[in-house]
Short mmCIF file of C-alpha atoms in Angstrom, two decimals:
data_model
loop_
_atom_site.label_atom_id
_atom_site.label_comp_id
_atom_site.label_asym_id
_atom_site.label_seq_id
_atom_site.Cartn_x
_atom_site.Cartn_y
_atom_site.Cartn_z
CA MET U 228 0.00 0.00 0.00
CA ASN U 229 2.79 2.39 0.93
CA THR U 230 4.58 1.46 -2.27
CA GLN U 231 1.55 2.52 -4.36
CA ILE U 232 1.25 5.83 -2.49
CA GLN U 233 4.90 6.58 -3.02
CA LYS U 234 4.51 5.78 -6.71
CA ILE U 235 1.54 8.17 -7.04
CA LYS U 236 3.48 10.94 -5.26
CA SER U 237 6.46 10.47 -7.54
CA LEU U 238 4.25 10.61 -10.62
CA ALA U 239 2.60 13.78 -9.33
CA ILE U 240 5.95 15.41 -8.67
CA GLU U 241 7.16 14.39 -12.09
CA PHE U 242 4.00 15.79 -13.72
CA GLY U 243 4.40 19.07 -11.79
CA ASP U 244 8.02 19.40 -12.86
CA GLN U 245 7.04 18.75 -16.47
CA CYS U 246 4.29 21.44 -16.26
CA ARG U 247 6.80 23.95 -14.91
CA VAL U 248 9.15 23.10 -17.78
CA TRP U 249 6.45 23.66 -20.35
CA ALA U 250 5.30 26.86 -18.62
CA LYS U 251 8.86 28.26 -18.70
CA TYR U 252 9.15 27.22 -22.34
CA PHE U 253 5.96 29.02 -23.45
CA TYR U 254 6.77 31.98 -21.21
CA LYS U 255 10.16 32.33 -22.90
CA LEU U 256 8.51 32.14 -26.32
CA ALA U 257 6.04 34.88 -25.35
CA THR U 258 8.28 37.29 -23.44
CA GLY U 259 11.85 36.35 -24.35
CA GLU U 260 12.71 35.91 -20.67
CA SER U 261 13.71 32.62 -19.09
CA GLN U 262 12.42 33.25 -15.53
CA ILE U 263 8.72 33.65 -14.59
CA THR U 264 8.22 36.76 -12.46
CA PRO U 265 5.60 37.24 -9.72
CA LYS U 266 4.20 40.19 -11.67
CA PHE U 267 3.40 37.92 -14.62
CA LEU U 268 1.74 35.33 -12.35
CA PHE U 269 -0.42 38.02 -10.75
CA THR U 270 -1.48 39.44 -14.11
CA PHE U 271 -2.17 35.99 -15.57
CA PHE U 272 -4.34 34.77 -12.71
CA SER U 273 -6.16 38.13 -12.47
CA TRP U 274 -7.24 37.97 -16.10
CA PHE U 275 -8.08 34.29 -15.76
CA CYS U 276 -10.37 34.94 -12.78
CA LEU U 277 -11.99 37.89 -14.56
CA LEU U 278 -12.67 35.71 -17.58
CA LEU U 279 -14.30 33.05 -15.38
CA PHE U 280 -16.36 35.73 -13.63
CA PHE U 281 -17.88 37.14 -16.82
CA SER U 282 -18.27 33.68 -18.37
CA PHE U 283 -20.40 32.62 -15.42
CA PHE U 284 -22.77 35.58 -15.81
CA MET U 285 -22.99 35.06 -19.57
CA LEU U 286 -23.99 31.42 -19.08
CA ALA U 287 -26.52 32.48 -16.42
CA GLU U 288 -27.87 35.23 -18.73
CA GLN U 289 -27.54 37.83 -15.99
CA ASN U 290 -26.09 41.31 -15.88
CA PRO U 291 -22.86 41.30 -13.79
CA PHE U 292 -23.24 45.01 -13.02
CA ARG U 293 -26.28 44.19 -10.87
CA LEU U 294 -23.75 43.38 -8.14
CA LEU U 295 -23.02 47.10 -7.90
CA ILE U 296 -26.59 47.71 -6.65
CA PRO U 297 -26.93 46.97 -2.92
CA PHE U 298 -29.40 44.22 -1.95
CA GLU U 299 -30.23 43.53 -5.59
CA ILE U 300 -31.04 39.84 -5.88
CA TYR U 301 -33.95 39.77 -8.34
CA SER U 302 -34.20 40.60 -12.02
CA PHE U 303 -34.99 44.15 -12.99
CA PRO U 304 -38.76 44.58 -13.53
CA SER U 305 -39.88 45.68 -16.97
CA TYR U 306 -40.86 49.34 -16.90
CA ASP U 307 -44.38 49.96 -18.16
CA ARG U 308 -44.39 53.23 -20.09
CA ARG U 309 -48.16 53.21 -20.51
CA SER U 310 -50.35 55.63 -18.58
CA LEU U 311 -53.90 55.27 -17.35
CA VAL U 312 -56.54 57.10 -19.37
CA THR U 313 -60.27 57.35 -18.78
CA VAL U 314 -62.38 55.75 -21.50
CA TYR U 315 -66.18 55.79 -21.48
CA ILE U 316 -68.15 52.79 -22.63
CA ALA U 317 -71.86 52.51 -23.40
CA ASN U 318 -74.49 49.79 -23.29
CA GLY U 319 -76.41 51.03 -26.34
CA GLU U 320 -79.32 52.21 -24.19
CA GLY U 321 -78.11 55.70 -23.38
CA GLU U 322 -76.06 54.73 -20.32
CA SER U 323 -72.29 55.18 -20.14
CA LEU U 324 -69.62 54.12 -17.70
CA ALA U 325 -66.04 55.33 -17.16
CA VAL U 326 -63.27 52.71 -17.11
CA SER U 327 -59.50 52.99 -16.95
CA ARG U 328 -57.21 51.67 -19.66
CA LYS U 329 -53.46 51.71 -20.08
CA LEU U 330 -52.27 53.57 -23.17
CA LEU U 331 -48.88 54.54 -24.52
CA ILE U 332 -49.69 58.23 -24.77
CA GLU U 333 -48.34 60.23 -27.69
CA GLU U 334 -46.71 63.55 -26.81
CA ASN U 335 -48.36 65.39 -29.68
CA LYS U 336 -51.91 66.34 -28.68
CA HIS U 337 -53.26 65.66 -32.20
CA ASP U 338 -51.88 62.12 -32.10
CA PHE U 339 -53.15 61.63 -28.56
CA LEU U 340 -56.63 62.73 -29.59
CA ASN U 341 -56.60 60.24 -32.49
CA GLN U 342 -55.61 57.55 -30.01
CA LEU U 343 -58.65 58.35 -27.87
CA VAL U 344 -60.94 58.25 -30.90
CA GLY U 345 -59.65 54.77 -31.65
CA GLU U 346 -59.98 53.59 -28.05
CA ILE U 347 -63.74 54.10 -27.85
CA SER U 348 -64.24 51.43 -30.54
CA ALA U 349 -61.52 49.10 -29.29
CA PRO U 350 -62.52 45.70 -27.86
CA PRO U 351 -63.74 46.14 -24.27
CA TYR U 352 -60.72 44.72 -22.45
CA PHE U 353 -61.58 45.78 -18.93
CA ASP U 354 -62.80 44.42 -15.63
CA LEU U 355 -66.05 46.04 -14.53
CA SER U 356 -65.62 44.67 -11.03
CA LYS U 357 -62.86 47.21 -10.40
CA VAL U 358 -64.90 50.23 -11.44
CA GLY U 359 -66.75 50.57 -8.16
CA ASN U 360 -70.01 51.67 -9.72
CA GLU U 361 -73.44 50.39 -8.74
CA LYS U 362 -74.27 49.80 -12.41
CA THR U 363 -71.45 47.30 -12.92
CA GLY U 364 -73.62 44.37 -11.95
CA ILE U 365 -76.08 44.91 -14.80
CA PHE U 366 -74.02 46.99 -17.22
CA SER U 367 -73.49 45.22 -20.56
CA PRO U 368 -71.07 47.23 -22.73
CA LYS U 369 -71.47 47.32 -26.51
CA LYS U 370 -68.83 47.91 -29.15
CA GLN U 371 -69.06 51.40 -30.61
CA LEU U 372 -68.66 52.46 -34.24
CA ASP U 373 -65.08 52.67 -35.50
CA ILE U 374 -65.15 56.30 -36.67
CA ARG U 375 -61.44 57.13 -36.36
CA PHE U 376 -60.92 57.13 -40.15
CA ALA U 377 -63.90 59.44 -40.66
CA LEU U 378 -62.22 62.26 -38.75
CA ARG U 379 -60.92 64.82 -41.24
CA GLN U 380 -59.58 67.60 -39.06
CA VAL U 381 -59.51 68.87 -35.48
CA TRP U 382 -59.06 72.49 -34.41
CA PHE U 383 -57.85 73.41 -30.94
CA ARG U 384 -59.29 76.76 -29.86
CA GLU U 385 -57.27 77.68 -26.81
CA ALA U 386 -59.11 80.93 -26.03
CA SER U 387 -62.56 79.35 -25.74
CA LYS U 388 -61.22 75.92 -24.61
CA THR U 389 -63.10 74.31 -27.47
CA LEU U 390 -62.33 71.37 -29.74
CA VAL U 391 -63.85 71.49 -33.22
CA PHE U 392 -64.18 68.19 -35.12
CA ASP U 393 -64.73 67.97 -38.86
CA TRP U 394 -66.18 64.62 -39.97
CA ASN U 395 -66.32 62.94 -43.37
CA VAL U 396 -70.01 62.15 -43.81
CA ALA U 397 -69.46 59.58 -46.55
CA ARG U 398 -67.14 57.56 -44.30
CA LEU U 399 -69.54 57.82 -41.38
CA GLU U 400 -72.36 56.43 -43.48
CA ALA U 401 -70.09 53.67 -44.78
CA VAL U 402 -69.26 52.67 -41.22
CA MET U 403 -72.94 52.74 -40.30
CA GLU U 404 -73.84 50.52 -43.26
CA ALA U 405 -71.23 47.95 -42.23
CA TYR U 406 -72.42 47.97 -38.62
CA ARG U 407 -73.88 44.60 -37.56
CA LEU U 408 -77.14 44.95 -35.66
CA PRO U 409 -78.73 42.43 -33.28
CA LYS U 410 -81.18 39.93 -34.65
CA ILE U 411 -84.75 41.22 -34.64
CA GLN U 412 -88.04 39.37 -34.79
CA SER U 413 -91.65 40.42 -34.62
CA SER U 414 -94.41 39.22 -32.32
CA THR U 415 -95.66 35.70 -32.97
CA GLY U 416 -99.30 36.78 -32.73
CA ASP U 417 -100.10 33.98 -30.24
CA GLY U 418 -100.96 36.36 -27.45
CA GLU U 419 -97.52 36.44 -26.02
CA ASP U 420 -96.28 39.69 -24.57
CA GLU U 421 -93.47 40.21 -27.05
CA ALA U 422 -92.74 43.67 -28.28
CA THR U 423 -92.55 44.26 -31.98
CA ASN U 424 -88.97 44.31 -33.27
CA ALA U 425 -87.65 43.06 -29.91
CA PRO U 426 -84.16 41.54 -29.89
CA THR U 427 -84.17 37.74 -29.82
CA ASP U 428 -81.06 37.53 -27.65
CA THR U 429 -78.68 39.62 -25.62
CA ASP U 430 -75.84 39.49 -28.10
CA THR U 431 -73.79 42.62 -28.44
CA TYR U 432 -73.95 44.74 -31.55
CA TYR U 433 -70.75 43.36 -33.00
CA SER U 434 -71.58 39.70 -32.29
CA GLY U 435 -75.21 39.82 -33.32
CA GLY U 436 -76.52 38.56 -36.64
CA SER U 437 -77.19 40.59 -39.73
CA GLU U 438 -80.54 39.03 -40.73
CA ILE U 439 -83.34 41.47 -41.48
CA THR U 440 -87.04 40.71 -41.17
CA GLN U 441 -89.74 42.10 -43.39
CA LEU U 442 -90.85 44.51 -40.67
CA GLU U 443 -87.53 46.34 -40.79
CA SER U 444 -87.62 48.86 -43.57
CA ASP U 445 -84.61 50.87 -44.70
CA ASP U 446 -85.78 53.78 -42.57
CA VAL U 447 -85.99 51.60 -39.47
CA LEU U 448 -82.49 50.23 -40.06
CA HIS U 449 -81.20 53.73 -40.66
CA MET U 450 -82.64 55.00 -37.39
CA ARG U 451 -81.14 52.06 -35.47
CA ARG U 452 -77.74 52.80 -36.96
CA LEU U 453 -78.17 56.46 -36.07
CA ASP U 454 -78.81 55.38 -32.49
CA ALA U 455 -75.48 53.57 -32.56
CA LEU U 456 -73.81 56.68 -33.98
CA ARG U 457 -75.34 58.86 -31.25
CA SER U 458 -74.05 56.43 -28.63
CA THR U 459 -70.58 56.54 -30.20
CA PHE U 460 -70.50 60.33 -30.23
CA SER U 461 -71.70 60.43 -26.63
CA VAL U 462 -68.84 58.29 -25.29
CA LEU U 463 -66.41 60.08 -27.63
CA ASN U 464 -67.30 63.46 -26.14
CA GLN U 465 -66.98 62.21 -22.58
CA THR U 466 -63.69 60.41 -23.26
CA ILE U 467 -62.09 63.37 -25.03
CA LEU U 468 -63.01 65.92 -22.36
CA ALA U 469 -61.98 63.56 -19.55
CA ASN U 470 -58.42 63.39 -20.91
CA MET U 471 -57.89 66.61 -22.88
CA GLU U 472 -57.66 69.32 -20.28
CA PRO U 473 -58.33 72.24 -20.11
CA TYR U 474 -60.84 71.87 -22.96
CA ASN U 475 -64.45 71.73 -21.77
CA ARG U 476 -66.46 72.05 -24.98
CA ILE U 477 -66.70 70.09 -28.24
CA GLU U 478 -68.25 71.09 -31.55
CA HIS U 479 -68.95 68.66 -34.41
CA ARG U 480 -69.12 69.69 -38.04
CA PHE U 481 -70.35 67.39 -40.79
CA MET U 482 -69.04 68.55 -44.14
CA GLY U 483 -70.64 67.23 -47.32
CA GLU U 484 -74.03 66.04 -48.48
CA PHE U 485 -76.09 63.56 -46.47
CA THR U 486 -77.36 60.72 -48.61
CA ARG U 487 -80.21 60.31 -46.12
CA LYS U 488 -81.53 63.36 -44.37
CA ASN U 489 -83.89 61.68 -41.90
CA GLY U 490 -82.56 61.47 -38.40
CA TRP U 491 -79.23 63.24 -38.87
CA GLU U 492 -80.52 66.30 -37.10
CA THR U 493 -80.68 64.24 -33.90
CA ILE U 494 -76.88 63.86 -33.78
CA PRO U 495 -75.61 66.34 -31.15
CA LYS U 496 -73.47 69.04 -32.73
CA GLU U 497 -72.20 70.40 -29.43
CA PHE U 498 -71.17 68.99 -26.07
CA VAL U 499 -70.19 70.93 -22.94
CA LYS U 500 -68.44 69.33 -19.98
CA GLU U 501 -70.44 69.57 -16.79
#
């Protein structure tokens, strides 16, 4: 047993001597000097340890400079640059409700206003349980008309704190024509208490069918679409004035010819913040 231990020690010593010989050989090739100096050993092992240090963080996919921050042991949280804005939603029956949404706000007020116009027709991604309103239990929001591309121009009147909107009537009517209304059916005539033209289900405007019964004339359909347009303008006015301070008044202008005159006079042309 002692003989084997002695043999292993002698082999280790021999291997160490051979390593020192090779180290001196490569050192001489690199520096031209035959003797390894302590300064070289210090520099070599310093760089070697630094290489291991950064290699470890690279393999762990971590930032080594986090060690400079005291008590930093978790990953940096992603910074959310979005801000909360107030967006009004409607249930299609004249009622509206204010909800909060996160939006990456544009610095230019024209761009920000266009963002708000687009938000009112965006899918209703919100949680009504966090609103804290007594209507949340029975409030069923409906998708509003997407009228952002019908907006031609906006004027900001600083003196009177008024916003003036100019709308493209042809685009508004095109959006109204493409709007999908809920399914409608008439009374069965069997004595049941069903109102004429009552909705057959509680589907939202955008998920409802597009079938039309004989009782729905073009004028009836047009008036229903005007109701949707009035609802859209209502939440638009409230949303704009809730986020565009110090403006407290909105005027709407409809340039161009109306292809159908009936009912357009019911669209509010002016809105004043209470």
